[in-house]
């Protein structure tokens, strides 16, 4: 049997097998797309994969953010700042993963969508969900583009969302988003790996545990000591059985 789907003054023919109407967005991970025929829509993609073990304060931050979001009566915005490998994207993925367990779908915005059609798409999702703007200052490179999405954060819409923004440079973020807890409630700066993270990771992966302090000492020499640096330093130390300073 065929169905005739109306879109304004247009009608589109679809078969029974092509139509699957849901009352809510199923739990999963989606990316915002746009086409000439369908306008702005969501496309389901594979959910994030996490490492087997999380180190440092990742779990503590995730639990705090989700509890705050659940306690508040309106949307909550979070800005995670730091260079690549510092942990900001990992925290976003952990939040999305925990959101799955709570029944929250995750929507990824990786193109500079803004305006009524985009706002309406987000608004029409009346259930709890996570909206992730990854590398925000690169995707929304123009200041005007950043300003146009502020209405999503201002509580104008009745639906409640957890908005996550990651960026490398906080000075590229529009000033109207900063120091406005009604828009961005939490701003976390990832300034390299914390000592707790390094020690935990070394306990699991470094052959000579007596060299952990030497890795801590070397990490202080860098303005931002990231996960890639730690991982490769330990690999080199294990391979040649030498202290961190020599590697």
mmCIF file of C-alpha atoms in Angstrom:
data_model
loop_
_atom_site.group_PDB
_atom_site.id
_atom_site.type_symbol
_atom_site.label_atom_id
_atom_site.label_comp_id
_atom_site.label_asym_id
_atom_site.label_seq_id
_atom_site.Cartn_x
_atom_site.Cartn_y
_atom_site.Cartn_z
ATOM 1 C CA UNK A 1 0.000 0.000 0.000
ATOM 2 C CA UNK A 2 1.223 3.502 -0.818
ATOM 3 C CA UNK A 3 0.947 6.629 1.322
ATOM 4 C CA UNK A 4 0.882 10.237 0.181
ATOM 5 C CA UNK A 5 2.994 12.454 2.435
ATOM 6 C CA UNK A 6 2.238 16.150 2.272
ATOM 7 C CA UNK A 7 4.990 18.772 2.570
ATOM 8 C CA UNK A 8 3.413 22.204 2.054
ATOM 9 C CA UNK A 9 1.789 22.088 -1.351
ATOM 10 C CA UNK A 10 3.780 19.024 -2.419
ATOM 11 C CA UNK A 11 2.868 15.359 -2.047
ATOM 12 C CA UNK A 12 5.397 12.520 -1.955
ATOM 13 C CA UNK A 13 4.536 8.861 -2.500
ATOM 14 C CA UNK A 14 6.012 6.350 -0.051
ATOM 15 C CA UNK A 15 5.393 2.653 0.449
ATOM 16 C CA UNK A 16 4.538 0.962 3.751
ATOM 17 C CA UNK A 17 8.088 -0.353 4.053
ATOM 18 C CA UNK A 18 9.578 3.122 3.649
ATOM 19 C CA UNK A 19 7.553 4.685 6.478
ATOM 20 C CA UNK A 20 8.335 4.162 10.148
ATOM 21 C CA UNK A 21 6.777 6.872 12.294
ATOM 22 C CA UNK A 22 8.095 7.329 15.844
ATOM 23 C CA UNK A 23 6.582 9.373 18.652
ATOM 24 C CA UNK A 24 10.062 10.260 19.907
ATOM 25 C CA UNK A 25 13.613 10.164 18.585
ATOM 26 C CA UNK A 26 15.115 6.722 19.315
ATOM 27 C CA UNK A 27 18.222 6.625 21.488
ATOM 28 C CA UNK A 28 21.276 6.839 19.275
ATOM 29 C CA UNK A 29 23.775 9.243 17.720
ATOM 30 C CA UNK A 30 22.723 11.522 14.864
ATOM 31 C CA UNK A 31 24.374 14.145 12.681
ATOM 32 C CA UNK A 32 22.525 17.155 11.272
ATOM 33 C CA UNK A 33 22.385 17.138 7.460
ATOM 34 C CA UNK A 34 20.695 19.205 4.760
ATOM 35 C CA UNK A 35 19.490 18.411 1.249
ATOM 36 C CA UNK A 36 17.631 20.250 -1.496
ATOM 37 C CA UNK A 37 14.683 17.857 -1.268
ATOM 38 C CA UNK A 38 14.410 17.230 2.486
ATOM 39 C CA UNK A 39 15.775 20.424 3.999
ATOM 40 C CA UNK A 40 17.434 19.959 7.403
ATOM 41 C CA UNK A 41 17.191 16.441 8.794
ATOM 42 C CA UNK A 42 18.952 13.964 11.101
ATOM 43 C CA UNK A 43 20.970 10.986 9.928
ATOM 44 C CA UNK A 44 21.805 8.198 12.363
ATOM 45 C CA UNK A 45 25.482 7.278 12.640
ATOM 46 C CA UNK A 46 27.504 4.831 14.716
ATOM 47 C CA UNK A 47 27.676 5.694 18.412
ATOM 48 C CA UNK A 48 30.960 6.760 19.998
ATOM 49 C CA UNK A 49 33.437 4.098 21.072
ATOM 50 C CA UNK A 50 35.159 4.645 24.422
ATOM 51 C CA UNK A 51 38.440 3.258 25.768
ATOM 52 C CA UNK A 52 38.124 0.300 28.117
ATOM 53 C CA UNK A 53 39.191 2.402 31.107
ATOM 54 C CA UNK A 54 38.841 6.095 31.898
ATOM 55 C CA UNK A 55 41.494 7.949 33.880
ATOM 56 C CA UNK A 56 41.644 11.110 35.942
ATOM 57 C CA UNK A 57 38.576 13.276 36.574
ATOM 58 C CA UNK A 58 36.604 12.316 33.440
ATOM 59 C CA UNK A 59 33.983 10.282 35.303
ATOM 60 C CA UNK A 60 33.699 12.866 38.087
ATOM 61 C CA UNK A 61 33.073 15.683 35.567
ATOM 62 C CA UNK A 62 30.571 13.578 33.627
ATOM 63 C CA UNK A 63 28.557 12.757 36.749
ATOM 64 C CA UNK A 64 28.518 16.389 37.909
ATOM 65 C CA UNK A 65 27.395 17.739 34.524
ATOM 66 C CA UNK A 66 24.593 15.198 34.122
ATOM 67 C CA UNK A 67 23.349 15.736 37.690
ATOM 68 C CA UNK A 68 23.291 19.515 37.154
ATOM 69 C CA UNK A 69 21.449 19.119 33.856
ATOM 70 C CA UNK A 70 18.847 16.848 35.464
ATOM 71 C CA UNK A 71 18.371 19.201 38.437
ATOM 72 C CA UNK A 72 17.865 22.356 36.372
ATOM 73 C CA UNK A 73 14.523 23.241 34.775
ATOM 74 C CA UNK A 74 15.910 24.446 31.466
ATOM 75 C CA UNK A 75 18.761 23.821 29.046
ATOM 76 C CA UNK A 76 22.355 23.666 30.248
ATOM 77 C CA UNK A 77 25.374 24.684 28.177
ATOM 78 C CA UNK A 78 28.939 23.413 28.668
ATOM 79 C CA UNK A 79 32.120 24.664 26.978
ATOM 80 C CA UNK A 80 35.203 22.411 26.959
ATOM 81 C CA UNK A 81 38.426 24.208 26.009
ATOM 82 C CA UNK A 82 41.775 22.602 25.222
ATOM 83 C CA UNK A 83 44.114 21.414 22.515
ATOM 84 C CA UNK A 84 43.782 18.102 20.729
ATOM 85 C CA UNK A 85 44.397 15.129 23.009
ATOM 86 C CA UNK A 86 43.687 17.068 26.191
ATOM 87 C CA UNK A 87 40.481 15.193 27.066
ATOM 88 C CA UNK A 88 37.685 17.573 26.040
ATOM 89 C CA UNK A 89 36.321 15.392 23.234
ATOM 90 C CA UNK A 90 36.638 12.292 25.416
ATOM 91 C CA UNK A 91 34.443 13.929 28.075
ATOM 92 C CA UNK A 92 31.872 14.766 25.389
ATOM 93 C CA UNK A 93 31.840 11.150 24.237
ATOM 94 C CA UNK A 94 31.474 9.879 27.808
ATOM 95 C CA UNK A 95 28.512 12.210 28.344
ATOM 96 C CA UNK A 96 26.916 10.943 25.126
ATOM 97 C CA UNK A 97 27.508 7.342 26.183
ATOM 98 C CA UNK A 98 25.924 7.929 29.603
ATOM 99 C CA UNK A 99 23.098 9.809 27.889
ATOM 100 C CA UNK A 100 22.367 6.663 25.887
ATOM 101 C CA UNK A 101 21.820 4.761 29.132
ATOM 102 C CA UNK A 102 19.404 7.459 30.316
ATOM 103 C CA UNK A 103 17.467 7.441 27.041
ATOM 104 C CA UNK A 104 18.958 10.692 25.680
ATOM 105 C CA UNK A 105 19.782 10.741 21.952
ATOM 106 C CA UNK A 106 22.899 12.684 20.908
ATOM 107 C CA UNK A 107 22.856 15.126 17.992
ATOM 108 C CA UNK A 108 26.160 16.223 16.434
ATOM 109 C CA UNK A 109 26.394 19.570 14.647
ATOM 110 C CA UNK A 110 29.486 19.705 12.427
ATOM 111 C CA UNK A 111 28.305 22.281 9.874
ATOM 112 C CA UNK A 112 27.390 25.930 10.644
ATOM 113 C CA UNK A 113 23.617 25.472 10.785
ATOM 114 C CA UNK A 114 21.623 28.406 12.172
ATOM 115 C CA UNK A 115 18.325 30.168 11.635
ATOM 116 C CA UNK A 116 14.668 29.267 11.991
ATOM 117 C CA UNK A 117 14.792 25.863 10.264
ATOM 118 C CA UNK A 118 17.677 24.624 12.397
ATOM 119 C CA UNK A 119 16.235 26.051 15.623
ATOM 120 C CA UNK A 120 12.888 24.445 14.842
ATOM 121 C CA UNK A 121 14.539 21.068 14.268
ATOM 122 C CA UNK A 122 16.140 21.189 17.709
ATOM 123 C CA UNK A 123 12.967 22.557 19.315
ATOM 124 C CA UNK A 124 10.788 19.838 17.782
ATOM 125 C CA UNK A 125 12.770 17.232 19.704
ATOM 126 C CA UNK A 126 10.731 17.653 22.874
ATOM 127 C CA UNK A 127 12.542 14.923 24.834
ATOM 128 C CA UNK A 128 15.833 15.230 26.720
ATOM 129 C CA UNK A 129 18.805 15.097 24.364
ATOM 130 C CA UNK A 130 22.465 16.079 24.044
ATOM 131 C CA UNK A 131 23.500 18.488 21.289
ATOM 132 C CA UNK A 132 27.245 18.455 20.548
ATOM 133 C CA UNK A 133 28.998 21.252 18.656
ATOM 134 C CA UNK A 134 32.478 19.768 18.173
ATOM 135 C CA UNK A 135 35.335 22.181 17.316
ATOM 136 C CA UNK A 136 32.818 24.985 17.575
ATOM 137 C CA UNK A 137 35.105 27.894 16.721
ATOM 138 C CA UNK A 138 36.219 26.164 13.497
ATOM 139 C CA UNK A 139 32.731 25.174 12.344
ATOM 140 C CA UNK A 140 31.174 28.513 13.345
ATOM 141 C CA UNK A 141 34.195 30.566 12.323
ATOM 142 C CA UNK A 142 32.281 33.790 11.734
ATOM 143 C CA UNK A 143 31.217 35.794 14.772
ATOM 144 C CA UNK A 144 27.796 36.416 13.219
ATOM 145 C CA UNK A 145 27.201 32.660 12.908
ATOM 146 C CA UNK A 146 27.899 32.166 16.617
ATOM 147 C CA UNK A 147 25.540 34.989 17.570
ATOM 148 C CA UNK A 148 22.692 33.471 15.532
ATOM 149 C CA UNK A 149 22.578 30.301 17.643
ATOM 150 C CA UNK A 150 22.351 32.126 20.971
ATOM 151 C CA UNK A 151 18.565 31.801 20.978
ATOM 152 C CA UNK A 152 19.030 28.040 21.420
ATOM 153 C CA UNK A 153 20.805 28.718 24.714
ATOM 154 C CA UNK A 154 18.586 31.496 26.032
ATOM 155 C CA UNK A 155 15.683 29.365 27.226
ATOM 156 C CA UNK A 156 13.375 30.785 24.548
ATOM 157 C CA UNK A 157 12.334 27.261 23.616
ATOM 158 C CA UNK A 158 10.435 25.071 26.060
ATOM 159 C CA UNK A 159 12.338 21.837 25.432
ATOM 160 C CA UNK A 160 15.331 21.094 27.654
ATOM 161 C CA UNK A 161 18.695 20.150 26.140
ATOM 162 C CA UNK A 162 22.282 19.581 27.229
ATOM 163 C CA UNK A 163 24.432 21.650 24.849
ATOM 164 C CA UNK A 164 28.114 20.705 24.610
ATOM 165 C CA UNK A 165 30.689 22.876 22.850
ATOM 166 C CA UNK A 166 34.334 21.905 22.337
ATOM 167 C CA UNK A 167 36.967 24.336 21.130
ATOM 168 C CA UNK A 168 40.735 24.776 21.032
ATOM 169 C CA UNK A 169 40.804 28.532 21.637
ATOM 170 C CA UNK A 170 38.325 30.179 24.007
ATOM 171 C CA UNK A 171 39.265 33.607 22.633
ATOM 172 C CA UNK A 172 37.589 32.600 19.363
ATOM 173 C CA UNK A 173 34.273 32.181 21.181
ATOM 174 C CA UNK A 174 31.825 35.070 20.992
ATOM 175 C CA UNK A 175 31.929 37.148 24.169
ATOM 176 C CA UNK A 176 28.135 36.919 24.533
ATOM 177 C CA UNK A 177 28.533 33.202 25.269
ATOM 178 C CA UNK A 178 31.127 33.684 28.025
ATOM 179 C CA UNK A 179 30.409 34.730 31.611
ATOM 180 C CA UNK A 180 26.714 34.100 30.961
ATOM 181 C CA UNK A 181 25.760 31.025 33.038
ATOM 182 C CA UNK A 182 22.288 31.116 31.513
ATOM 183 C CA UNK A 183 23.981 30.176 28.236
ATOM 184 C CA UNK A 184 27.204 28.418 29.238
ATOM 185 C CA UNK A 185 26.840 27.069 32.763
ATOM 186 C CA UNK A 186 30.160 25.196 32.907
ATOM 187 C CA UNK A 187 33.434 26.092 31.201
ATOM 188 C CA UNK A 188 36.160 23.493 31.707
ATOM 189 C CA UNK A 189 39.687 24.249 30.541
ATOM 190 C CA UNK A 190 41.846 21.221 29.727
ATOM 191 C CA UNK A 191 45.411 22.417 30.201
ATOM 192 C CA UNK A 192 47.190 19.118 29.654
ATOM 193 C CA UNK A 193 46.897 15.868 31.588
ATOM 194 C CA UNK A 194 46.472 16.095 35.345
ATOM 195 C CA UNK A 195 48.894 14.193 37.584
ATOM 196 C CA UNK A 196 46.172 11.797 38.732
ATOM 197 C CA UNK A 197 45.540 10.761 35.122
ATOM 198 C CA UNK A 198 49.256 10.236 34.417
ATOM 199 C CA UNK A 199 49.825 8.117 37.522
ATOM 200 C CA UNK A 200 46.789 5.907 36.879
ATOM 201 C CA UNK A 201 47.734 5.366 33.241
ATOM 202 C CA UNK A 202 51.351 4.574 34.151
ATOM 203 C CA UNK A 203 50.234 1.994 36.724
ATOM 204 C CA UNK A 204 48.407 0.145 33.964
ATOM 205 C CA UNK A 205 50.889 0.567 31.095
ATOM 206 C CA UNK A 206 54.433 1.350 32.269
ATOM 207 C CA UNK A 207 56.687 -1.688 32.795
ATOM 208 C CA UNK A 208 58.965 -0.097 35.390
ATOM 209 C CA UNK A 209 56.652 1.497 37.956
ATOM 210 C CA UNK A 210 59.640 3.115 39.693
ATOM 211 C CA UNK A 211 59.884 5.489 36.731
ATOM 212 C CA UNK A 212 56.426 7.045 37.254
ATOM 213 C CA UNK A 213 57.861 10.055 39.076
ATOM 214 C CA UNK A 214 60.294 10.629 36.212
ATOM 215 C CA UNK A 215 57.343 10.874 33.812
ATOM 216 C CA UNK A 216 55.606 13.337 36.142
ATOM 217 C CA UNK A 217 58.776 15.466 36.162
ATOM 218 C CA UNK A 218 59.053 15.425 32.373
ATOM 219 C CA UNK A 219 55.363 16.331 31.973
ATOM 220 C CA UNK A 220 55.939 19.590 33.899
ATOM 221 C CA UNK A 221 58.408 20.756 31.241
ATOM 222 C CA UNK A 222 55.595 21.132 28.691
ATOM 223 C CA UNK A 223 52.956 23.850 28.620
ATOM 224 C CA UNK A 224 50.377 21.211 27.616
ATOM 225 C CA UNK A 225 51.336 17.569 28.125
ATOM 226 C CA UNK A 226 48.666 15.623 26.240
ATOM 227 C CA UNK A 227 47.617 11.994 25.991
ATOM 228 C CA UNK A 228 49.446 11.320 22.702
ATOM 229 C CA UNK A 229 52.698 12.483 24.306
ATOM 230 C CA UNK A 230 52.164 10.294 27.384
ATOM 231 C CA UNK A 231 51.223 7.239 25.340
ATOM 232 C CA UNK A 232 54.262 7.455 23.064
ATOM 233 C CA UNK A 233 56.662 8.295 25.899
ATOM 234 C CA UNK A 234 55.613 5.157 27.790
ATOM 235 C CA UNK A 235 55.909 3.101 24.601
ATOM 236 C CA UNK A 236 59.497 4.306 24.150
ATOM 237 C CA UNK A 237 60.429 3.729 27.794
ATOM 238 C CA UNK A 238 59.040 0.196 27.709
ATOM 239 C CA UNK A 239 60.850 -0.591 24.474
ATOM 240 C CA UNK A 240 64.298 0.572 25.625
ATOM 241 C CA UNK A 241 63.975 0.251 29.423
ATOM 242 C CA UNK A 242 65.122 3.805 30.043
ATOM 243 C CA UNK A 243 63.979 6.769 32.186
ATOM 244 C CA UNK A 244 61.592 9.401 30.838
ATOM 245 C CA UNK A 245 64.264 12.098 30.547
ATOM 246 C CA UNK A 246 66.372 9.899 28.276
ATOM 247 C CA UNK A 247 63.432 8.881 26.085
#
